[in-house]
CSV table of C-alpha atoms and ligand atoms in Angstrom, one decimal:
chain,number,residue,atom,x,y,z
A,1074,MET,CA,-15.1,-23.5,22.2
A,1075,GLN,CA,-14.8,-21.2,19.1
A,1076,GLY,CA,-16.6,-21.6,15.8
A,1077,VAL,CA,-16.1,-20.3,12.3
A,1078,ILE,CA,-18.9,-20.4,9.8
A,1079,VAL,CA,-17.6,-21.2,6.3
A,1080,ASN,CA,-19.5,-20.0,3.2
A,1081,GLY,CA,-22.4,-19.0,5.4
A,1082,SER,CA,-23.3,-22.6,6.2
A,1083,ASP,CA,-20.7,-25.1,7.5
A,1084,GLU,CA,-19.6,-24.5,11.1
A,1085,VAL,CA,-16.1,-25.5,12.1
A,1086,THR,CA,-15.5,-25.6,15.8
A,1087,GLY,CA,-12.2,-25.7,17.8
A,1088,ASP,CA,-10.5,-24.4,20.9
A,1089,ALA,CA,-9.1,-21.3,19.3
A,1090,VAL,CA,-9.4,-19.2,16.1
A,1091,ILE,CA,-6.5,-17.4,14.4
A,1092,LEU,CA,-7.7,-14.7,12.0
A,1093,GLY,CA,-5.1,-14.0,9.3
A,1094,VAL,CA,-7.0,-12.8,6.3
A,1095,GLY,CA,-4.7,-10.0,5.1
A,1096,HIS,CA,-5.4,-6.2,4.9
A,1097,SER,CA,-7.7,-6.4,1.8
A,1098,ALA,CA,-10.4,-8.6,3.3
A,1099,ARG,CA,-12.8,-5.7,3.7
A,1100,ASP,CA,-15.8,-8.0,4.0
A,1101,ILE,CA,-14.2,-9.4,7.2
A,1102,TYR,CA,-13.7,-6.0,8.7
A,1103,TYR,CA,-17.3,-5.2,8.1
A,1104,LEU,CA,-18.4,-8.5,9.5
A,1105,LEU,CA,-16.4,-7.8,12.7
A,1106,ARG,CA,-17.9,-4.4,13.0
A,1107,GLU,CA,-21.4,-5.9,12.5
A,1108,HIS,CA,-20.6,-8.1,15.5
A,1109,ASN,CA,-19.2,-5.2,17.6
A,1110,ILE,CA,-15.8,-6.8,17.7
A,1111,LYS,CA,-13.5,-4.0,18.8
A,1112,MET,CA,-11.2,-2.5,16.2
A,1113,GLU,CA,-9.5,0.9,15.8
A,1114,PRO,CA,-8.4,3.0,12.9
A,1115,LYS,CA,-4.7,2.8,12.2
A,1116,GLU,CA,-2.3,5.2,10.4
A,1117,PHE,CA,-1.2,3.9,7.0
A,1118,ALA,CA,0.1,5.4,3.8
A,1119,MET,CA,-1.2,6.1,0.2
A,1120,GLY,CA,0.3,7.6,-2.9
A,1121,VAL,CA,1.5,6.6,-6.3
A,1122,ARG,CA,3.9,4.2,-8.0
A,1123,ILE,CA,6.8,5.6,-9.9
A,1124,GLU,CA,8.6,3.9,-12.8
A,1125,HIS,CA,12.0,4.8,-14.1
A,1126,PRO,CA,14.1,3.1,-16.8
A,1127,GLN,CA,16.2,0.6,-14.8
A,1128,PRO,CA,19.5,1.8,-16.5
A,1129,LEU,CA,18.8,5.3,-15.2
A,1130,ILE,CA,18.5,4.0,-11.6
A,1131,ASN,CA,21.7,1.9,-12.1
A,1132,GLU,CA,23.6,4.9,-13.2
A,1133,ILE,CA,22.4,7.0,-10.3
A,1134,GLN,CA,23.1,4.3,-7.7
A,1135,TYR,CA,26.4,3.0,-9.2
A,1136,HIS,CA,27.7,6.5,-10.2
A,1137,SER,CA,28.9,4.9,-13.4
A,1138,THR,CA,27.7,3.6,-16.8
A,1139,GLU,CA,29.9,0.5,-16.2
A,1140,TYR,CA,27.7,-1.8,-14.1
A,1141,SER,CA,27.1,-4.9,-16.3
A,1142,GLU,CA,28.5,-7.2,-13.6
A,1143,LEU,CA,26.3,-5.7,-10.9
A,1144,PRO,CA,22.6,-6.5,-10.1
A,1145,PRO,CA,19.9,-4.1,-11.1
A,1146,ALA,CA,20.1,-1.3,-8.5
A,1147,SER,CA,17.4,-0.6,-5.9
A,1148,TYR,CA,16.8,2.5,-3.8
A,1149,ASN,CA,15.1,3.5,-0.6
A,1150,LEU,CA,14.2,7.2,-0.3
A,1151,SER,CA,12.4,9.1,2.4
A,1152,CYS,CA,11.9,12.6,3.7
A,1153,GLN,CA,9.7,14.6,6.1
A,1154,VAL,CA,7.4,17.1,4.5
A,1155,GLY,CA,5.2,19.3,6.6
A,1156,GLY,CA,5.6,16.9,9.6
A,1157,ARG,CA,4.6,13.9,7.5
A,1158,GLY,CA,6.7,10.9,6.3
A,1159,VAL,CA,6.9,10.6,2.5
A,1160,TYR,CA,8.8,7.6,1.4
A,1161,SER,CA,9.5,5.0,-1.3
A,1162,PHE,CA,7.8,1.7,-0.6
A,1163,CYS,CA,8.3,-1.8,-2.0
A,1164,MET,CA,10.9,-0.9,-4.6
A,1165,CYS,CA,11.1,-3.5,-7.4
A,1166,PRO,CA,14.4,-3.5,-9.4
A,1167,GLY,CA,14.0,-4.9,-12.9
A,1168,GLY,CA,10.3,-5.3,-12.0
A,1169,ILE,CA,6.8,-4.7,-13.3
A,1170,ILE,CA,3.8,-2.8,-12.1
A,1171,ILE,CA,0.7,-5.0,-11.8
A,1172,PRO,CA,-3.1,-4.6,-11.3
A,1173,ALA,CA,-4.1,-5.4,-7.7
A,1174,SER,CA,-7.8,-4.2,-7.5
A,1175,THR,CA,-10.2,-6.1,-5.4
A,1176,ALA,CA,-13.5,-4.5,-6.5
A,1177,PRO,CA,-14.9,-3.7,-10.0
A,1178,ASP,CA,-15.1,0.1,-9.5
A,1179,GLU,CA,-11.8,0.6,-7.8
A,1180,LEU,CA,-8.2,0.8,-9.1
A,1181,VAL,CA,-5.2,-0.4,-7.2
A,1182,ILE,CA,-1.7,-1.1,-8.5
A,1183,ASN,CA,1.3,-2.8,-6.9
A,1184,GLY,CA,4.7,-3.9,-7.9
A,1185,MET,CA,6.8,-7.0,-8.1
A,1186,SER,CA,10.0,-8.4,-9.6
A,1187,TYR,CA,10.5,-11.8,-11.2
A,1188,SER,CA,13.6,-13.6,-9.8
A,1189,LYS,CA,15.8,-12.6,-12.7
A,1190,ARG,CA,14.9,-8.9,-12.2
A,1191,ASN,CA,15.4,-8.4,-15.9
A,1192,SER,CA,12.6,-6.0,-16.9
A,1193,ARG,CA,13.7,-2.7,-18.4
A,1194,TYR,CA,12.0,-0.8,-15.6
A,1195,ALA,CA,12.5,0.0,-11.9
A,1196,ASN,CA,9.3,0.8,-10.0
A,1197,SER,CA,8.5,1.8,-6.5
A,1198,GLY,CA,5.5,3.0,-4.5
A,1199,PHE,CA,5.9,6.6,-3.3
A,1200,VAL,CA,3.6,7.2,-0.4
A,1201,VAL,CA,2.5,9.8,2.2
A,1202,THR,CA,1.5,8.9,5.7
A,1203,VAL,CA,-2.2,9.1,6.3
A,1204,ASN,CA,-3.0,10.0,9.9
A,1205,GLU,CA,-6.2,9.8,11.9
A,1206,LYS,CA,-7.0,13.4,11.3
A,1207,ASP,CA,-7.1,12.8,7.5
A,1208,MET,CA,-9.7,10.2,8.1
A,1209,ASP,CA,-12.0,12.6,10.0
A,1210,LYS,CA,-14.2,13.1,6.9
A,1211,TYR,CA,-15.2,9.5,7.2
A,1212,ILE,CA,-15.7,9.4,10.9
A,1213,ASP,CA,-19.3,8.1,10.4
A,1214,HIS,CA,-17.6,4.9,9.3
A,1215,TYR,CA,-15.6,4.5,12.6
A,1216,PRO,CA,-13.5,2.4,13.1
A,1217,LEU,CA,-13.4,1.8,9.4
A,1218,ASN,CA,-12.9,5.5,8.5
A,1219,GLY,CA,-9.4,4.8,7.2
A,1220,LEU,CA,-10.6,2.0,5.1
A,1221,LYS,CA,-13.4,4.2,3.7
A,1222,PHE,CA,-10.8,6.8,2.8
A,1223,GLN,CA,-8.7,4.2,1.1
A,1224,GLN,CA,-11.7,3.0,-0.8
A,1225,GLU,CA,-12.7,6.5,-1.9
A,1226,TYR,CA,-9.1,7.0,-3.1
A,1227,GLU,CA,-9.3,3.9,-5.2
A,1228,LYS,CA,-12.7,5.0,-6.6
A,1229,ILE,CA,-11.3,8.4,-7.6
A,1230,VAL,CA,-8.4,6.7,-9.4
A,1231,TYR,CA,-10.8,4.3,-11.2
A,1232,GLY,CA,-13.0,7.3,-12.2
A,1233,ASN,CA,-10.0,8.7,-14.1
A,1234,SER,CA,-9.2,5.4,-15.8
A,1235,ASN,CA,-11.9,5.4,-18.5
A,1236,SER,CA,-13.6,2.8,-16.3
A,1237,SER,CA,-10.9,0.2,-17.0
A,1238,GLN,CA,-7.8,-1.1,-15.3
A,1239,SER,CA,-5.6,1.4,-17.3
A,1240,ALA,CA,-3.8,3.5,-14.7
A,1241,PRO,CA,-4.1,7.3,-14.8
A,1242,ALA,CA,-0.5,8.5,-15.2
A,1243,GLN,CA,1.7,11.6,-15.7
A,1244,ARG,CA,5.3,12.4,-16.3
A,1245,MET,CA,7.0,13.1,-13.0
A,1246,THR,CA,8.1,16.6,-14.0
A,1247,ASP,CA,4.7,17.4,-15.3
A,1248,PHE,CA,3.2,16.3,-12.0
A,1249,VAL,CA,5.4,18.7,-10.1
A,1250,ASP,CA,4.8,21.5,-12.7
A,1251,GLY,CA,1.0,20.9,-12.7
A,1252,ILE,CA,0.8,20.2,-16.4
A,1253,LEU,CA,-1.2,17.4,-18.2
A,1254,SER,CA,1.4,15.2,-20.0
A,1255,SER,CA,1.0,15.4,-23.8
A,1256,SER,CA,2.9,12.1,-24.2
A,1257,LEU,CA,3.8,9.3,-21.8
A,1258,PRO,CA,7.0,7.2,-21.6
A,1259,GLY,CA,6.8,3.4,-21.9
A,1260,THR,CA,5.7,1.3,-19.0
A,1261,SER,CA,5.7,-2.3,-17.7
A,1262,TYR,CA,2.1,-2.0,-16.6
A,1263,ILE,CA,0.3,-4.3,-19.1
A,1264,PRO,CA,-3.3,-2.8,-18.9
A,1265,GLY,CA,-1.7,0.5,-20.0
A,1266,VAL,CA,-1.8,4.1,-18.9
A,1267,ILE,CA,-4.0,7.1,-19.6
A,1268,SER,CA,-2.6,10.7,-19.4
A,1269,ALA,CA,-4.4,12.3,-16.4
A,1270,PRO,CA,-3.8,15.5,-14.3
A,1271,LEU,CA,-2.7,13.6,-11.1
A,1272,HIS,CA,-1.8,17.0,-9.6
A,1273,GLU,CA,-5.5,17.7,-9.5
A,1274,ILE,CA,-6.9,14.3,-8.9
A,1275,LEU,CA,-5.0,13.2,-5.8
A,1276,PRO,CA,-6.2,14.3,-2.4
A,1277,SER,CA,-4.4,17.6,-1.8
A,1278,PHE,CA,-2.3,16.5,1.1
A,1279,ILE,CA,-1.0,13.5,-0.9
A,1280,GLY,CA,-0.4,15.4,-4.1
A,1281,ASP,CA,1.2,18.5,-2.4
A,1282,ASN,CA,3.5,16.4,-0.1
A,1283,LEU,CA,4.6,14.2,-3.0
A,1284,ARG,CA,5.4,17.3,-5.1
A,1285,GLU,CA,7.4,18.8,-2.3
A,1286,ALA,CA,9.2,15.5,-1.6
A,1287,PHE,CA,10.3,15.2,-5.2
A,1288,ARG,CA,11.8,18.7,-5.0
A,1289,VAL,CA,13.7,17.7,-1.9
A,1290,ILE,CA,14.8,14.4,-3.4
A,1291,ASP,CA,16.0,16.1,-6.6
A,1292,LYS,CA,18.6,17.9,-4.5
A,1293,LYS,CA,19.7,14.7,-2.8
A,1294,VAL,CA,19.6,12.2,-5.6
A,1295,ARG,CA,20.5,13.9,-8.9
A,1296,GLY,CA,18.7,12.4,-11.9
A,1297,TYR,CA,15.8,10.7,-10.0
A,1298,PHE,CA,13.5,13.7,-10.8
A,1299,THR,CA,13.2,13.4,-14.5
A,1300,SER,CA,10.6,13.6,-17.4
A,1301,GLU,CA,11.6,10.0,-18.2
A,1302,ALA,CA,9.9,8.8,-15.0
A,1303,LEU,CA,6.2,8.0,-15.0
A,1304,ILE,CA,3.9,8.4,-12.0
A,1305,LEU,CA,0.9,6.0,-11.9
A,1306,ALA,CA,-2.1,6.1,-9.5
A,1307,GLY,CA,-2.7,4.7,-7.1
A,1308,GLU,CA,-0.7,2.9,-4.5
A,1309,SER,CA,-3.2,2.5,-1.6
A,1310,ARG,CA,-2.6,-0.9,0.0
A,1311,THR,CA,0.6,-0.4,1.8
A,1312,SER,CA,-0.6,-1.7,5.2
A,1313,SER,CA,-3.9,-2.2,7.1
A,1314,PRO,CA,-6.0,1.0,7.7
A,1315,VAL,CA,-7.5,-0.9,10.7
A,1316,ARG,CA,-6.2,-2.6,13.8
A,1317,ILE,CA,-8.1,-5.5,15.4
A,1318,LEU,CA,-7.5,-5.1,19.1
A,1319,ARG,CA,-5.2,-7.6,20.8
A,1320,ASP,CA,-3.7,-8.1,24.3
A,1321,PRO,CA,0.1,-7.6,24.1
A,1322,GLU,CA,0.7,-10.5,26.5
A,1323,THR,CA,-1.8,-13.2,25.3
A,1324,PHE,CA,-2.2,-12.0,21.7
A,1325,MET,CA,-5.9,-12.6,22.2
A,1326,HIS,CA,-8.7,-10.1,21.5
A,1327,PRO,CA,-9.3,-8.3,24.8
A,1328,GLU,CA,-13.0,-9.2,24.7
A,1329,ILE,CA,-13.1,-12.7,23.1
A,1330,SER,CA,-11.2,-15.6,24.6
A,1331,GLY,CA,-9.5,-17.9,22.1
A,1332,PHE,CA,-9.7,-15.3,19.3
A,1333,PHE,CA,-6.2,-14.4,17.9
A,1334,PRO,CA,-6.1,-11.6,15.2
A,1335,ALA,CA,-2.8,-12.2,13.3
A,1336,GLY,CA,-0.6,-10.7,10.6
A,1337,GLU,CA,-1.0,-7.7,8.3
A,1338,GLY,CA,-4.8,-7.7,8.3
A,1339,ALA,CA,-4.9,-7.4,12.1
A,1340,GLY,CA,-2.6,-4.4,11.9
A,1341,PHE,CA,0.4,-5.9,13.7
A,1342,ALA,CA,2.7,-6.5,10.7
A,1343,GLY,CA,3.7,-5.1,7.4
A,1344,GLY,CA,5.5,-7.3,4.8
A,1345,ILE,CA,6.4,-10.9,4.5
A,1346,VAL,CA,8.9,-11.3,7.3
A,1347,SER,CA,7.1,-9.4,10.1
A,1348,THR,CA,3.9,-11.2,9.1
A,1349,GLY,CA,5.6,-14.5,9.4
A,1350,VAL,CA,7.0,-13.6,12.8
A,1351,ASP,CA,3.6,-12.4,14.0
A,1352,GLY,CA,2.0,-15.6,12.7
A,1353,GLU,CA,4.5,-17.7,14.6
A,1354,ASN,CA,3.9,-15.7,17.8
A,1355,CYS,CA,0.1,-16.1,17.4
A,1356,ALA,CA,0.4,-19.8,16.8
A,1357,LYS,CA,2.5,-20.2,20.0
A,1358,ALA,CA,0.1,-18.0,22.0
A,1359,ALA,CA,-2.8,-20.1,20.7
A,1360,ALA,CA,-1.0,-23.3,21.7
A,1361,ARG,CA,-0.3,-21.9,25.2
A,1362,TYR,CA,-4.0,-21.0,25.5
A,1363,ILE,CA,-5.3,-24.4,24.4
A,1364,LEU,CA,-2.8,-26.3,26.6
A,1365,ALA,CA,-3.3,-24.1,29.8
B,1793,FAD,C1,2.2,-7.6,-5.5
B,1793,FAD,C2,2.7,-7.6,-4.1
B,1793,FAD,C3,4.1,-7.6,-3.8
B,1793,FAD,C4,4.6,-7.7,-2.6
B,1793,FAD,N1,5.9,-7.7,-2.4
B,1793,FAD,C5,6.4,-7.8,-1.1
B,1793,FAD,C6,7.8,-7.9,-0.9
B,1793,FAD,O1,8.6,-7.9,-1.8
B,1793,FAD,N2,8.3,-8.0,0.4
B,1793,FAD,C7,7.4,-8.0,1.4
B,1793,FAD,O2,7.9,-8.1,2.6
B,1793,FAD,N3,6.1,-7.9,1.3
B,1793,FAD,C8,5.5,-7.9,0.0
B,1793,FAD,N4,4.2,-7.8,-0.2
B,1793,FAD,C9,3.3,-7.8,1.0
B,1793,FAD,C10,3.1,-9.2,1.6
B,1793,FAD,O3,2.6,-10.0,0.5
B,1793,FAD,C11,2.1,-9.1,2.7
B,1793,FAD,O4,2.7,-8.3,3.7
B,1793,FAD,C12,1.9,-10.5,3.4
B,1793,FAD,O5,1.4,-11.4,2.4
B,1793,FAD,C13,0.8,-10.4,4.4
B,1793,FAD,O6,0.5,-11.6,4.9
B,1793,FAD,P1,-0.8,-12.0,5.6
B,1793,FAD,O7,-0.7,-13.5,5.9
B,1793,FAD,O8,-1.2,-11.1,6.8
B,1793,FAD,O9,-2.0,-11.8,4.5
B,1793,FAD,P2,-2.1,-12.4,3.1
B,1793,FAD,O10,-0.8,-12.9,2.5
B,1793,FAD,O11,-2.9,-11.4,2.3
B,1793,FAD,O12,-3.0,-13.7,3.3
B,1793,FAD,C14,-4.3,-13.6,3.7
B,1793,FAD,C15,-5.0,-14.9,3.2
B,1793,FAD,O13,-6.4,-14.9,3.7
B,1793,FAD,C16,-7.2,-15.3,2.6
B,1793,FAD,N5,-8.6,-14.8,2.9
B,1793,FAD,C17,-9.1,-13.5,2.9
B,1793,FAD,N6,-10.4,-13.5,3.3
B,1793,FAD,C18,-10.7,-14.8,3.5
B,1793,FAD,C19,-12.0,-15.4,4.0
B,1793,FAD,N7,-13.1,-14.7,4.2
B,1793,FAD,N8,-12.0,-16.7,4.2
B,1793,FAD,C20,-10.8,-17.5,3.9
B,1793,FAD,N9,-9.7,-16.9,3.5
B,1793,FAD,C21,-9.6,-15.6,3.3
B,1793,FAD,C22,-6.6,-14.7,1.4
B,1793,FAD,O14,-7.1,-15.3,0.2
B,1793,FAD,C23,-5.2,-14.9,1.6
B,1793,FAD,O15,-4.8,-16.2,1.2
B,1793,FAD,C24,3.7,-7.7,-1.5
B,1793,FAD,C25,2.3,-7.7,-1.7
B,1793,FAD,C26,1.8,-7.6,-3.0
B,1793,FAD,C27,0.3,-7.6,-3.2
């Protein structure tokens, strides 16, 4: 019999527990660690969000200024820099950048499109792979060392936001040239932007690899690297920085019978579809366990 205590008081018991709290439920990761429930750090990615005028992306992608019958164009860019993946993530054509922080002294942004995709802007995350070695500085927090690094990144970004949800930002070209932007282009991000030297603020492996990636991409996708594009910090919640251990056959935690870590927060999915599939697999595995 498994039990879950809700709001610190009501206990709900059952034959199995599926844990699907998403990758931002940090309190749950700490709770699991407190109870010595085995987890491990997992590679993830962090970086910035980039916003271009949507017409500029349309012209790049459609190779024409005549595209009025076509949907707002999207893109998917990636390259390897210094052995690391640097890639666009969650591109939102005709979309907006939104605040996504989960604590008062941290700043996180994300992107979305409404169904009409009719904003004047195109935004996308642009992120660098964070590997286990990058998390070494926070090894005292094992297995939550990646989470700690992610949290510190969000605090650094907040520290450069005048203690508000306004995002520190820089023109793309100024970021690469290492110059503070004297003016910033318009943005869809409603809390607004503050000119900041992101080339100095970001952890060096993130900033350096992004700069190099933009130089590489400039050669492949003419027009993408432009002073009209705005870089906003920070994109940090791409996927879970932690994996809750799970047996590949039974989908159960190897040490706790009847406990099924599921979805993005468990570190076995990223995005809506893979999370849905993982949830279905876990539900079937739980049913098999209960009926056995
Ligand atoms: C702005 C934005 C845009 C996105 N756009 C896309 C997209 O276009 N395509 C795509 O594939 N993916 C997108 N994603 C990612 C996608 O939303 C996630 O991959 C997916 O929702 C993960 O599903 P999940 O069930 O694992 O976690 P979640 O959807 O995060 O669900 C976890 C649930 O657990 C609840 N919870 C947390 N802690 C507790 C607790 N202690 N007790 C009870 N309940 C708790 C949360 O409130 C939440 O309802 C986007 C994400 C964001 C934030």
